[in-house]
């Protein structure tokens, strides 16, 4: 176990436990994490599962072991990366030593498999720039045997340089002083698996970190990349690797690289009817399941992606609810309609929308069949002048006449069956059986990380999230479908903005614009009173519908106006108790959550991603988008 010695006795005396302890002071040996022992179960078979993107790996300036300043992103180029955070003087056997031990075991396995040796790199980044200098990290690197597998040991120039990196990776740390007068760094162990495009594919805590499962995850990533490269021209790619909703975070960074699938129309059609009618762990049964059919879903899918349903044949439902962005828009705080017209609210995700009883942020509709007409007729969305105008367009297209005949027994579209067809497609967008569901409803003890479990305890306890984002005995939509005033709408309506607007012109080019200049060049943001606009009851001012939280890690930006870019921003808002106003929900109050607790809540929310998302995205990429060279009229 010599590999577990990560510092000398002198270093421990300076940065960890005292070098001299008496027998009376010796503690019981700690229980070793699973990563030190043989795996107690068979690791999942390589390629039998997928590793959906969990977000973009953050960047920052680091110092290599030879003292050069480089971007962390530059060290990740071209290979799968396993990133761990450590410091040399850590004496917690289940902390940094565990991460280093597992990295060593993984390196040995990679070295024995020549197909993997050049495809994976390891990076260990120090928490302790004051003591872990480039020189000491280089000496630490040289203490390990040479290998053909790349292993970088890096640090940072200062704690100020390190802090934004730790924040981006949800790595809260605190420093404490031991009885000896030396400092100790307290942190949560996390190791990150990052693909060649810098998307995080898995996060391992102390209870989940094991060289065998990590190796199989690496092999699964390599296999998925190789299989996508094998697709020949003219074939339909399965896109096993990139079909999860694409992540657009980091657009303001100068090194942003687009991985957009928007122009790729070579997905694979799915059996959406089978998805809709099959029981899904963690979700209820659809209320309209008896009315669904494969023909209705197919017709609704064609309508959903058809740009000819707008006034000028340029805009479809899918242009606000983008499949590869989790059927929302990750790039816009609030939607933009036909001809660039302003929409004052964020586009909500359509995943699992078929289960909801209240629709729109202001809760003004109760049925999907009726809801579809609002965007079709809204002047700032698809801008059709009337119901009849839309129906005439559809009924003048022979291909739609055939599809309506197949779905409804009549070739003529009407207000009811067109709404029913679009609702049928949206009802098939189901994603459950998440890691949380497997842990909570299927009693799979290892399905959820310890930090996510701690986050759930906070969610249902101290943080009080479950009072609005409810969980039932047999399913969870994570919404009470009620209307609440959090104060955010009040603030937007009642207070004039004084701080500059940040405008991203292109990746890496962000300018600050004075509010007066911004107002002179832009349309004034419309006021939004929420439910009051529906009921005209003053008590309903600034009330908005509680959104569901399934797949929430993929549906940024957040809130009715898209004003928060990250889940941590949202958690901080609720931790502060919302914004005081006369109609503030009595359920909101300051929570006094620590940084660690907020990070645990975010990790729990990340466990709610459903297992069918890749299938739904892939199907969306295969959908027809309407031939705009031939008008429906």
Coordinates of C-alpha atoms in Angstrom, one line a residue:
X1 CA 0.0 0.0 0.0
X2 CA 3.0 2.3 -0.5
X3 CA 1.0 4.0 -3.2
X4 CA -1.2 5.5 -0.5
X5 CA 1.6 7.6 1.0
X6 CA 0.9 11.0 -0.5
X7 CA 3.2 13.1 1.8
X8 CA 6.2 12.7 4.0
X9 CA 6.1 12.7 7.8
X10 CA 7.5 16.2 7.8
X11 CA 4.7 17.3 5.4
X12 CA 2.1 15.7 7.6
X13 CA 3.4 17.6 10.5
X14 CA 3.1 20.8 8.5
X15 CA -0.2 20.3 6.7
X16 CA -2.0 17.3 8.1
X17 CA -1.9 15.3 11.4
X18 CA 0.9 15.7 13.8
X19 CA 4.0 13.6 13.0
X20 CA 4.3 12.4 16.6
X21 CA 1.3 10.7 18.3
X22 CA 1.2 8.5 21.4
X23 CA -0.6 5.2 21.7
X24 CA -3.3 6.8 23.7
X25 CA -3.9 9.3 21.0
X26 CA -4.2 6.7 18.2
X27 CA -7.6 6.4 16.8
X28 CA -9.5 3.4 15.5
X29 CA -8.6 2.7 11.9
X30 CA -11.2 4.2 9.5
X31 CA -13.4 2.0 7.4
X32 CA -11.8 1.8 3.9
X33 CA -13.8 3.0 0.9
X34 CA -14.9 0.4 -1.6
X35 CA -12.2 1.5 -4.0
X36 CA -9.5 -0.2 -1.9
X37 CA -11.2 -3.6 -2.0
X38 CA -12.2 -6.0 -4.8
X39 CA -15.5 -5.1 -6.4
X40 CA -18.3 -6.9 -4.7
X41 CA -20.4 -7.1 -7.8
X42 CA -19.9 -7.5 -11.5
X43 CA -19.2 -4.2 -13.2
X44 CA -21.8 -3.3 -15.9
X45 CA -20.8 -4.8 -19.2
X46 CA -19.0 -2.4 -21.5
X47 CA -21.3 -0.8 -24.0
X48 CA -24.5 -2.0 -22.2
X49 CA -25.2 1.4 -20.9
X50 CA -24.7 5.1 -21.8
X51 CA -23.1 8.0 -20.0
X52 CA -25.1 11.1 -20.8
X53 CA -23.4 14.5 -20.6
X54 CA -23.7 16.1 -17.2
X55 CA -22.5 19.5 -18.3
X56 CA -19.4 21.1 -19.8
X57 CA -16.1 20.7 -18.0
X58 CA -15.0 24.1 -16.6
X59 CA -11.9 25.8 -17.6
X60 CA -9.3 27.9 -15.7
X61 CA -5.6 28.7 -15.6
X62 CA -3.3 26.1 -14.0
X63 CA 0.4 25.6 -13.7
X64 CA 1.9 22.4 -15.2
X65 CA 4.6 20.5 -13.2
X66 CA 7.2 22.3 -15.3
X67 CA 5.9 25.7 -14.2
X68 CA 4.1 26.7 -17.4
X69 CA 0.8 28.5 -17.3
X70 CA -1.8 26.7 -19.4
X71 CA -5.6 26.4 -19.7
X72 CA -7.1 23.4 -18.1
X73 CA -9.0 22.9 -21.3
X74 CA -5.8 22.6 -23.2
X75 CA -4.8 19.6 -21.1
X76 CA -8.0 17.8 -22.0
X77 CA -7.8 18.2 -25.8
X78 CA -8.1 15.0 -27.9
X79 CA -8.4 12.4 -25.1
X80 CA -10.8 11.1 -22.5
X81 CA -9.8 12.7 -19.2
X82 CA -10.1 11.5 -15.6
X83 CA -9.8 14.6 -13.4
X84 CA -9.3 14.5 -9.6
X85 CA -8.7 17.2 -7.0
X86 CA -6.1 16.4 -4.4
X87 CA -3.4 17.9 -2.2
X88 CA -0.2 16.1 -1.3
X89 CA -0.5 16.4 2.4
X90 CA -4.0 15.0 2.8
X91 CA -4.1 12.3 5.5
X92 CA -7.7 11.2 5.0
X93 CA -7.3 7.7 3.7
X94 CA -10.7 7.9 2.0
X95 CA -9.9 11.3 0.5
X96 CA -7.0 12.3 -1.7
X97 CA -5.1 9.0 -1.1
X98 CA -8.1 7.1 -2.4
X99 CA -8.3 9.2 -5.6
X100 CA -4.6 8.7 -6.2
X101 CA -4.8 4.9 -5.5
X102 CA -7.7 4.5 -7.9
X103 CA -5.9 6.5 -10.6
X104 CA -2.9 4.3 -10.2
X105 CA -5.0 1.2 -10.6
X106 CA -6.7 2.6 -13.6
X107 CA -3.4 3.6 -15.2
X108 CA -2.1 0.0 -14.8
X109 CA -5.2 -1.3 -16.5
X110 CA -4.9 1.3 -19.3
X111 CA -1.3 0.4 -19.8
X112 CA -2.1 -3.3 -20.3
X113 CA -4.7 -2.4 -23.0
X114 CA -2.8 -0.9 -25.9
X115 CA -6.1 0.2 -27.5
X116 CA -6.6 2.5 -24.5
X117 CA -3.1 3.7 -23.7
X118 CA -3.1 6.7 -26.0
X119 CA -6.8 7.6 -25.6
X120 CA -7.0 8.5 -21.9
X121 CA -5.1 10.9 -19.7
X122 CA -5.2 11.5 -16.0
X123 CA -5.0 14.9 -14.3
X124 CA -4.5 15.5 -10.6
X125 CA -5.1 19.2 -9.6
X126 CA -4.0 20.5 -6.2
X127 CA -6.3 22.1 -3.7
X128 CA -3.2 23.6 -2.0
X129 CA -1.3 26.0 -4.3
X130 CA 0.6 27.5 -1.3
X131 CA 2.4 24.3 -0.6
X132 CA 1.9 22.3 -3.8
X133 CA 4.1 24.3 -6.1
X134 CA 5.0 23.2 -9.6
X135 CA 8.3 21.9 -8.3
X136 CA 6.8 19.9 -5.5
X137 CA 4.1 18.6 -7.9
X138 CA 6.8 17.5 -10.3
X139 CA 8.7 15.7 -7.5
X140 CA 5.4 14.1 -6.6
X141 CA 4.9 13.0 -10.2
X142 CA 8.4 11.5 -10.3
X143 CA 7.6 9.4 -7.3
X144 CA 5.4 7.3 -9.4
X145 CA 6.7 4.7 -11.9
X146 CA 7.0 5.8 -15.5
X147 CA 4.1 4.8 -17.8
X148 CA 3.0 5.3 -21.3
X149 CA -0.3 6.6 -19.9
X150 CA -0.3 10.4 -19.5
X151 CA -0.7 11.6 -16.0
X152 CA -0.5 15.4 -15.4
X153 CA 0.1 16.8 -11.9
X154 CA -0.9 20.5 -11.9
X155 CA -1.5 23.3 -9.4
X156 CA -2.4 27.0 -9.6
X157 CA -0.7 30.2 -9.1
X158 CA -2.8 31.2 -6.0
X159 CA -5.9 30.3 -4.1
X160 CA -7.6 33.2 -6.0
X161 CA -6.9 31.5 -9.3
X162 CA -8.1 28.2 -7.9
X163 CA -11.4 29.4 -6.4
X164 CA -13.4 29.9 -9.7
X165 CA -12.2 26.4 -10.8
X166 CA -13.4 24.8 -7.6
X167 CA -16.7 26.7 -7.8
X168 CA -17.3 25.6 -11.4
X169 CA -16.7 21.9 -10.3
X170 CA -18.9 22.2 -7.2
X171 CA -15.8 21.5 -5.0
X172 CA -16.4 23.5 -1.8
X173 CA -13.4 23.5 0.6
X174 CA -12.8 24.9 4.0
X175 CA -9.6 25.2 6.0
X176 CA -9.3 24.4 9.7
X177 CA -6.4 24.7 12.2
X178 CA -5.4 21.5 14.0
X179 CA -4.2 21.3 17.6
X180 CA -0.6 21.4 16.3
X181 CA -1.3 24.8 14.7
X182 CA -1.1 23.5 11.2
X183 CA -3.8 23.8 8.5
X184 CA -6.0 21.1 7.2
X185 CA -8.1 21.3 4.0
X186 CA -11.6 19.8 4.2
X187 CA -13.3 18.9 0.9
X188 CA -15.6 16.5 -0.8
X189 CA -13.9 13.8 -2.8
X190 CA -15.0 13.9 -6.5
X191 CA -13.4 12.5 -9.6
X192 CA -14.7 13.5 -13.0
X193 CA -14.8 11.5 -16.2
X194 CA -14.7 13.9 -19.2
X195 CA -15.0 13.0 -22.8
X196 CA -12.9 14.4 -25.8
X197 CA -15.4 17.3 -26.3
X198 CA -15.0 18.3 -22.6
X199 CA -18.4 17.1 -21.6
X200 CA -18.6 15.6 -18.1
X201 CA -19.8 12.0 -18.4
X202 CA -19.7 10.8 -14.8
X203 CA -18.8 12.1 -11.3
X204 CA -17.5 9.7 -8.6
X205 CA -17.7 10.2 -4.9
X206 CA -15.7 8.1 -2.3
X207 CA -18.5 5.5 -2.2
X208 CA -18.7 5.1 -5.9
X209 CA -15.0 5.4 -6.9
X210 CA -13.5 2.1 -8.0
X211 CA -10.9 1.3 -10.7
X212 CA -13.0 -1.5 -12.2
X213 CA -16.2 0.5 -12.8
X214 CA -14.2 3.6 -13.9
X215 CA -12.3 1.4 -16.4
X216 CA -15.6 0.1 -17.8
X217 CA -16.9 3.6 -18.1
X218 CA -13.8 4.7 -20.0
X219 CA -14.2 1.7 -22.3
X220 CA -17.8 2.5 -22.9
X221 CA -17.0 6.0 -23.9
X222 CA -14.2 4.8 -26.3
X223 CA -16.6 2.3 -27.8
X224 CA -19.3 4.8 -28.4
X225 CA -16.9 7.2 -30.1
X226 CA -15.5 4.4 -32.3
X227 CA -19.0 3.2 -33.3
X228 CA -20.0 6.8 -34.3
X229 CA -16.9 7.0 -36.5
X230 CA -17.8 3.8 -38.2
X231 CA -21.0 5.3 -39.8
X232 CA -20.6 5.7 -43.5
X233 CA -22.0 8.4 -45.7
X234 CA -25.7 7.8 -46.4
X235 CA -26.3 5.8 -43.3
X236 CA -28.4 7.0 -40.4
X237 CA -26.1 7.4 -37.4
X238 CA -27.3 6.1 -34.1
X239 CA -25.5 8.9 -32.2
X240 CA -25.3 6.9 -29.1
X241 CA -22.7 9.3 -27.7
X242 CA -24.1 12.8 -28.5
X243 CA -27.8 12.2 -28.6
X244 CA -28.3 13.5 -25.1
X245 CA -29.5 17.1 -25.0
X246 CA -26.5 19.2 -26.0
X247 CA -24.9 21.5 -23.5
X248 CA -24.3 25.1 -24.5
X249 CA -22.8 26.3 -21.3
X250 CA -19.6 28.3 -21.6
X251 CA -20.7 30.2 -24.7
X252 CA -19.1 33.4 -23.4
X253 CA -15.7 31.7 -23.1
X254 CA -13.2 32.4 -25.9
X255 CA -12.4 28.7 -26.2
X256 CA -16.0 27.7 -26.7
X257 CA -16.5 25.1 -29.4
X258 CA -19.9 24.4 -30.7
X259 CA -21.1 20.8 -30.8
X260 CA -24.4 21.7 -32.3
X261 CA -26.5 18.9 -33.8
X262 CA -29.1 21.4 -35.1
X263 CA -28.1 21.1 -38.8
X264 CA -27.8 17.3 -38.6
X265 CA -30.9 15.6 -39.8
X266 CA -29.6 12.0 -39.6
X267 CA -31.1 10.7 -36.4
X268 CA -33.0 7.4 -35.9
X269 CA -36.8 7.2 -35.7
X270 CA -38.0 5.8 -32.4
X271 CA -41.2 3.9 -31.5
X272 CA -42.7 6.8 -29.6
X273 CA -46.0 5.0 -29.1
X274 CA -44.2 2.2 -27.2
X275 CA -42.5 4.8 -25.0
X276 CA -45.8 6.5 -24.3
X277 CA -47.7 3.3 -23.2
X278 CA -44.9 1.5 -21.5
X279 CA -44.8 1.9 -17.6
X280 CA -41.9 4.0 -16.7
X281 CA -40.3 3.8 -13.2
X282 CA -41.0 7.0 -11.3
X283 CA -43.8 8.3 -13.5
X284 CA -47.6 7.8 -13.5
X285 CA -49.7 6.5 -16.4
X286 CA -50.8 9.1 -19.0
X287 CA -54.4 10.2 -18.6
X288 CA -55.0 10.2 -22.4
X289 CA -53.3 6.8 -23.0
X290 CA -56.5 5.2 -24.4
X291 CA -56.7 8.0 -27.0
X292 CA -53.1 7.6 -28.2
X293 CA -52.1 5.8 -31.3
X294 CA -48.9 5.4 -33.4
X295 CA -50.6 7.3 -36.3
X296 CA -51.6 10.3 -34.1
X297 CA -48.1 10.6 -32.7
X298 CA -46.5 10.4 -36.1
X299 CA -48.9 13.1 -37.4
X300 CA -48.3 15.3 -34.4
X301 CA -44.5 14.9 -34.8
X302 CA -44.7 16.1 -38.4
X303 CA -46.7 19.1 -37.4
X304 CA -44.4 19.9 -34.4
X305 CA -41.4 20.2 -36.7
X306 CA -43.1 21.8 -39.7
X307 CA -42.1 25.5 -40.1
X308 CA -45.0 26.0 -42.5
X309 CA -47.3 26.2 -39.5
X310 CA -46.2 29.8 -38.9
X311 CA -47.5 32.9 -40.7
X312 CA -44.5 33.1 -43.1
X313 CA -43.4 29.4 -43.3
X314 CA -40.3 30.0 -41.2
X315 CA -41.1 29.0 -37.6
X316 CA -42.0 25.6 -36.0
X317 CA -42.7 24.5 -32.4
X318 CA -39.3 22.8 -32.4
X319 CA -37.5 26.1 -32.8
X320 CA -38.4 27.1 -29.2
X321 CA -38.5 23.5 -27.9
X322 CA -35.3 22.1 -29.4
X323 CA -34.9 18.3 -29.0
X324 CA -31.1 18.4 -28.6
X325 CA -31.6 21.0 -25.8
X326 CA -34.0 18.9 -23.8
X327 CA -37.0 20.3 -25.7
X328 CA -36.4 23.8 -24.4
X329 CA -33.8 26.4 -25.4
X330 CA -30.5 26.6 -23.5
X331 CA -29.4 29.7 -25.4
X332 CA -32.2 32.1 -24.7
X333 CA -33.5 33.4 -21.4
X334 CA -36.8 34.2 -23.0
X335 CA -38.0 32.9 -26.4
X336 CA -37.9 34.7 -29.7
X337 CA -40.8 34.3 -32.0
X338 CA -41.4 34.7 -35.8
X339 CA -39.4 37.6 -37.3
X340 CA -37.5 38.0 -34.0
X341 CA -40.5 39.1 -32.0
X342 CA -40.0 39.3 -28.2
X343 CA -41.6 36.6 -26.0
X344 CA -41.5 37.6 -22.3
X345 CA -41.1 34.1 -20.9
X346 CA -38.7 31.2 -20.9
X347 CA -39.6 28.2 -23.1
X348 CA -40.4 25.4 -20.7
X349 CA -39.2 21.8 -21.4
X350 CA -41.8 19.5 -23.0
X351 CA -40.3 16.4 -21.5
X352 CA -43.1 14.7 -19.4
X353 CA -45.5 17.6 -20.3
X354 CA -48.2 15.0 -20.9
X355 CA -48.6 14.4 -17.2
X356 CA -49.3 18.1 -16.3
X357 CA -52.7 19.5 -15.3
X358 CA -51.6 23.2 -15.6
X359 CA -49.8 24.6 -18.6
X360 CA -47.9 27.8 -19.3
X361 CA -46.0 29.6 -16.6
X362 CA -49.2 31.4 -15.7
X363 CA -51.2 28.2 -15.5
X364 CA -53.9 29.4 -18.0
X365 CA -54.5 26.1 -19.8
X366 CA -55.3 22.6 -18.5
X367 CA -55.2 20.4 -21.6
X368 CA -52.4 19.9 -24.2
X369 CA -55.0 19.6 -26.9
X370 CA -56.1 23.2 -26.2
X371 CA -52.8 24.6 -25.3
X372 CA -51.3 24.2 -28.8
X373 CA -53.5 26.9 -30.2
X374 CA -52.0 29.7 -28.1
X375 CA -48.5 29.6 -29.7
X376 CA -50.0 29.0 -33.1
X377 CA -52.1 32.2 -32.9
X378 CA -49.9 34.5 -30.7
X379 CA -48.6 37.5 -32.7
X380 CA -45.1 37.2 -31.1
X381 CA -44.8 33.4 -31.6
X382 CA -46.1 31.8 -34.8
X383 CA -48.4 34.7 -35.6
X384 CA -51.2 33.0 -37.6
X385 CA -54.2 35.3 -37.9
X386 CA -56.9 32.8 -37.1
X387 CA -57.7 29.1 -36.5
X388 CA -59.2 28.9 -40.0
X389 CA -56.0 30.2 -41.6
X390 CA -54.0 27.4 -40.0
X391 CA -56.5 24.7 -40.9
X392 CA -56.8 25.9 -44.5
X393 CA -53.0 25.6 -44.9
X394 CA -53.0 22.0 -43.5
X395 CA -56.0 20.9 -45.6
X396 CA -54.5 22.1 -48.8
X397 CA -51.5 19.7 -48.4
X398 CA -52.3 16.2 -49.8
X399 CA -49.6 14.5 -47.6
X400 CA -51.4 15.8 -44.5
X401 CA -54.8 14.7 -45.8
X402 CA -53.4 11.2 -45.9
X403 CA -52.0 11.3 -42.4
X404 CA -55.2 12.8 -40.9
X405 CA -57.1 10.0 -42.6
X406 CA -54.8 7.4 -41.1
X407 CA -54.9 9.0 -37.6
X408 CA -58.6 10.1 -37.3
X409 CA -60.5 8.4 -40.2
X410 CA -61.1 11.7 -42.0
X411 CA -58.7 13.6 -44.3
X412 CA -59.8 17.0 -43.0
X413 CA -58.0 18.8 -40.2
X414 CA -60.1 20.6 -37.6
X415 CA -59.4 22.5 -34.5
X416 CA -59.9 19.5 -32.3
X417 CA -57.9 16.8 -34.2
X418 CA -55.0 19.1 -35.0
X419 CA -54.7 19.9 -31.3
X420 CA -55.0 16.2 -30.4
X421 CA -52.3 15.2 -32.8
X422 CA -49.8 17.7 -31.5
X423 CA -50.7 16.7 -27.9
X424 CA -50.2 13.0 -28.8
X425 CA -46.6 13.7 -29.9
X426 CA -45.8 15.8 -26.9
X427 CA -47.4 13.2 -24.6
X428 CA -44.9 10.6 -26.0
X429 CA -41.9 12.7 -24.8
X430 CA -41.4 10.7 -21.6
X431 CA -38.2 10.4 -19.6
X432 CA -38.1 8.6 -16.2
X433 CA -36.2 5.7 -14.7
X434 CA -33.6 8.1 -13.5
X435 CA -30.8 7.3 -11.0
X436 CA -33.1 8.8 -8.3
X437 CA -36.0 6.5 -9.4
X438 CA -33.8 3.4 -9.3
X439 CA -32.7 4.4 -5.8
X440 CA -36.0 5.6 -4.3
X441 CA -38.6 3.5 -6.1
X442 CA -36.5 0.3 -7.0
X443 CA -34.4 0.3 -3.8
X444 CA -31.1 0.1 -5.7
X445 CA -28.8 1.2 -2.9
X446 CA -25.9 2.1 -5.2
X447 CA -27.9 4.0 -7.8
X448 CA -27.4 7.3 -6.1
X449 CA -24.2 8.9 -4.8
X450 CA -23.8 9.7 -1.1
X451 CA -23.8 13.4 -1.9
X452 CA -27.0 13.1 -4.0
X453 CA -28.6 11.1 -1.1
X454 CA -27.5 13.9 1.2
X455 CA -29.0 16.4 -1.2
X456 CA -32.3 14.5 -1.2
X457 CA -32.4 14.6 2.6
X458 CA -32.0 18.3 2.4
X459 CA -34.6 18.5 -0.4
X460 CA -37.2 16.7 1.7
X461 CA -36.1 18.2 5.0
X462 CA -34.1 21.3 5.9
X463 CA -34.4 23.0 2.5
X464 CA -38.2 22.3 2.3
X465 CA -38.2 21.9 -1.5
X466 CA -40.6 19.0 -1.4
X467 CA -43.4 21.3 -0.1
X468 CA -43.8 22.6 -3.7
X469 CA -41.9 20.0 -5.7
X470 CA -43.9 17.1 -4.4
X471 CA -43.1 13.3 -4.4
X472 CA -45.8 10.7 -4.3
X473 CA -45.6 7.1 -3.0
X474 CA -45.4 5.5 -6.5
X475 CA -44.3 8.4 -8.7
X476 CA -42.9 11.9 -8.7
X477 CA -43.5 14.8 -11.0
X478 CA -41.7 17.1 -8.6
X479 CA -44.4 19.7 -8.8
X480 CA -47.6 20.6 -6.8
X481 CA -48.9 22.3 -10.0
X482 CA -49.8 25.2 -7.8
X483 CA -49.0 28.9 -8.3
X484 CA -46.5 30.7 -6.1
X485 CA -45.0 34.2 -5.7
X486 CA -41.3 33.9 -5.1
X487 CA -40.6 37.6 -5.5
X488 CA -38.7 37.3 -8.7
X489 CA -41.6 38.7 -10.9
X490 CA -42.1 41.4 -8.3
X491 CA -38.5 42.5 -8.5
X492 CA -38.6 42.5 -12.3
X493 CA -41.8 44.6 -12.4
X494 CA -41.2 47.1 -9.7
X495 CA -37.5 48.0 -9.8
X496 CA -35.6 49.6 -12.7
X497 CA -32.4 48.0 -13.7
X498 CA -29.3 50.0 -12.8
X499 CA -26.5 47.6 -13.5
X500 CA -25.0 47.3 -17.0
X501 CA -26.3 44.6 -19.3
X502 CA -23.8 41.9 -20.3
X503 CA -24.2 41.1 -24.0
X504 CA -22.4 38.2 -25.6
X505 CA -21.6 39.1 -29.2
X506 CA -19.6 36.0 -30.0
X507 CA -17.8 33.3 -28.0
X508 CA -15.3 35.2 -25.8
X509 CA -16.6 38.6 -26.7
X510 CA -18.8 40.0 -23.9
X511 CA -19.6 43.7 -23.6
X512 CA -21.3 45.7 -20.9
X513 CA -24.0 48.1 -22.1
X514 CA -25.3 50.9 -20.0
X515 CA -29.1 50.5 -19.2
X516 CA -30.0 53.7 -21.0
X517 CA -28.1 52.8 -24.2
X518 CA -29.6 49.3 -24.0
X519 CA -33.1 50.7 -23.7
X520 CA -32.7 53.0 -26.6
X521 CA -31.6 50.0 -28.9
X522 CA -33.9 47.3 -27.6
X523 CA -37.6 46.7 -27.1
X524 CA -38.6 47.5 -23.5
X525 CA -39.1 44.2 -21.6
X526 CA -42.8 43.7 -21.2
X527 CA -44.2 43.6 -17.7
X528 CA -45.2 40.2 -16.4
X529 CA -47.7 39.8 -13.6
X530 CA -48.1 36.0 -13.9
X531 CA -51.4 34.5 -12.8
X532 CA -52.9 38.0 -12.3
X533 CA -53.1 38.3 -16.1
X534 CA -55.4 35.3 -16.1
X535 CA -57.6 36.0 -13.0
X536 CA -57.3 39.8 -12.6
X537 CA -57.2 39.0 -8.8
X538 CA -54.6 41.3 -7.1
X539 CA -53.7 38.5 -4.8
X540 CA -52.4 36.6 -7.8
X541 CA -49.8 39.1 -8.8
X542 CA -46.4 37.6 -9.7
X543 CA -47.6 34.0 -9.1
X544 CA -46.1 31.4 -11.5
X545 CA -46.6 27.6 -11.8
X546 CA -44.2 25.3 -10.0
X547 CA -42.2 23.6 -12.7
X548 CA -41.4 19.9 -12.5
X549 CA -37.7 19.1 -11.8
X550 CA -37.2 16.0 -13.9
X551 CA -34.2 16.4 -16.3
X552 CA -33.7 19.9 -14.7
X553 CA -30.0 19.7 -15.0
X554 CA -30.4 19.9 -18.8
X555 CA -33.0 22.6 -19.0
X556 CA -31.1 25.8 -18.2
X557 CA -31.8 28.7 -18.0
X558 CA -34.2 28.7 -15.1
X559 CA -37.3 30.5 -13.7
X560 CA -40.2 31.9 -15.7
X561 CA -37.9 34.6 -17.2
X562 CA -34.8 32.5 -17.6
X563 CA -32.9 34.8 -15.3
X564 CA -30.7 32.1 -13.6
X565 CA -28.1 30.4 -15.7
X566 CA -27.2 27.5 -13.3
X567 CA -29.0 25.3 -10.7
X568 CA -26.6 26.7 -8.1
X569 CA -28.0 30.2 -8.9
X570 CA -31.5 28.9 -8.3
X571 CA -30.6 27.2 -5.0
X572 CA -28.9 30.3 -3.8
X573 CA -32.0 32.3 -4.6
X574 CA -34.2 30.1 -2.5
X575 CA -31.5 29.9 0.2
X576 CA -31.9 33.6 0.6
X577 CA -35.7 33.2 1.0
X578 CA -36.8 34.7 -2.3
X579 CA -37.5 38.4 -2.6
X580 CA -39.8 40.1 -0.1
X581 CA -43.1 41.6 -1.3
X582 CA -46.7 41.8 -0.1
X583 CA -47.7 38.6 -1.9
X584 CA -44.6 36.5 -1.2
X585 CA -45.4 32.8 -0.7
X586 CA -45.4 31.9 3.1
X587 CA -43.5 28.8 2.2
X588 CA -40.4 30.8 1.4
X589 CA -37.9 31.7 4.1
X590 CA -34.1 31.9 4.4
X591 CA -32.7 28.3 4.6
X592 CA -29.2 28.8 6.1
X593 CA -27.8 26.2 3.8
X594 CA -24.0 25.9 3.7
X595 CA -22.0 25.8 0.5
X596 CA -21.6 22.1 0.9
X597 CA -25.3 21.6 1.4
X598 CA -26.1 23.7 -1.7
X599 CA -23.7 21.6 -3.7
X600 CA -25.3 18.4 -2.5
X601 CA -28.7 19.7 -3.5
X602 CA -27.4 20.4 -7.0
X603 CA -25.9 16.9 -7.2
X604 CA -29.3 15.4 -6.2
X605 CA -31.1 17.5 -8.9
X606 CA -28.6 16.1 -11.4
X607 CA -29.8 12.6 -10.6
X608 CA -33.2 13.2 -12.1
X609 CA -32.2 12.8 -15.8
X610 CA -34.4 10.2 -17.5
X611 CA -32.9 7.2 -19.4
X612 CA -34.8 7.7 -22.6
X613 CA -33.6 11.2 -23.5
X614 CA -31.1 10.0 -26.1
X615 CA -33.9 8.1 -27.9
X616 CA -36.2 11.2 -27.9
X617 CA -33.4 13.5 -29.2
X618 CA -32.3 11.0 -31.8
X619 CA -35.9 10.8 -33.0
X620 CA -36.2 14.5 -33.2
X621 CA -33.1 14.6 -35.4
X622 CA -34.8 12.2 -37.8
X623 CA -38.1 14.2 -38.0
X624 CA -39.1 16.0 -41.2
X625 CA -39.0 19.8 -41.0
X626 CA -41.4 20.7 -43.9
X627 CA -40.3 21.7 -47.4
X628 CA -40.6 25.5 -47.3
X629 CA -40.1 25.6 -51.1
X630 CA -43.7 24.3 -51.4
X631 CA -46.2 26.3 -49.3
X632 CA -49.1 24.6 -47.7
X633 CA -51.4 27.0 -49.4

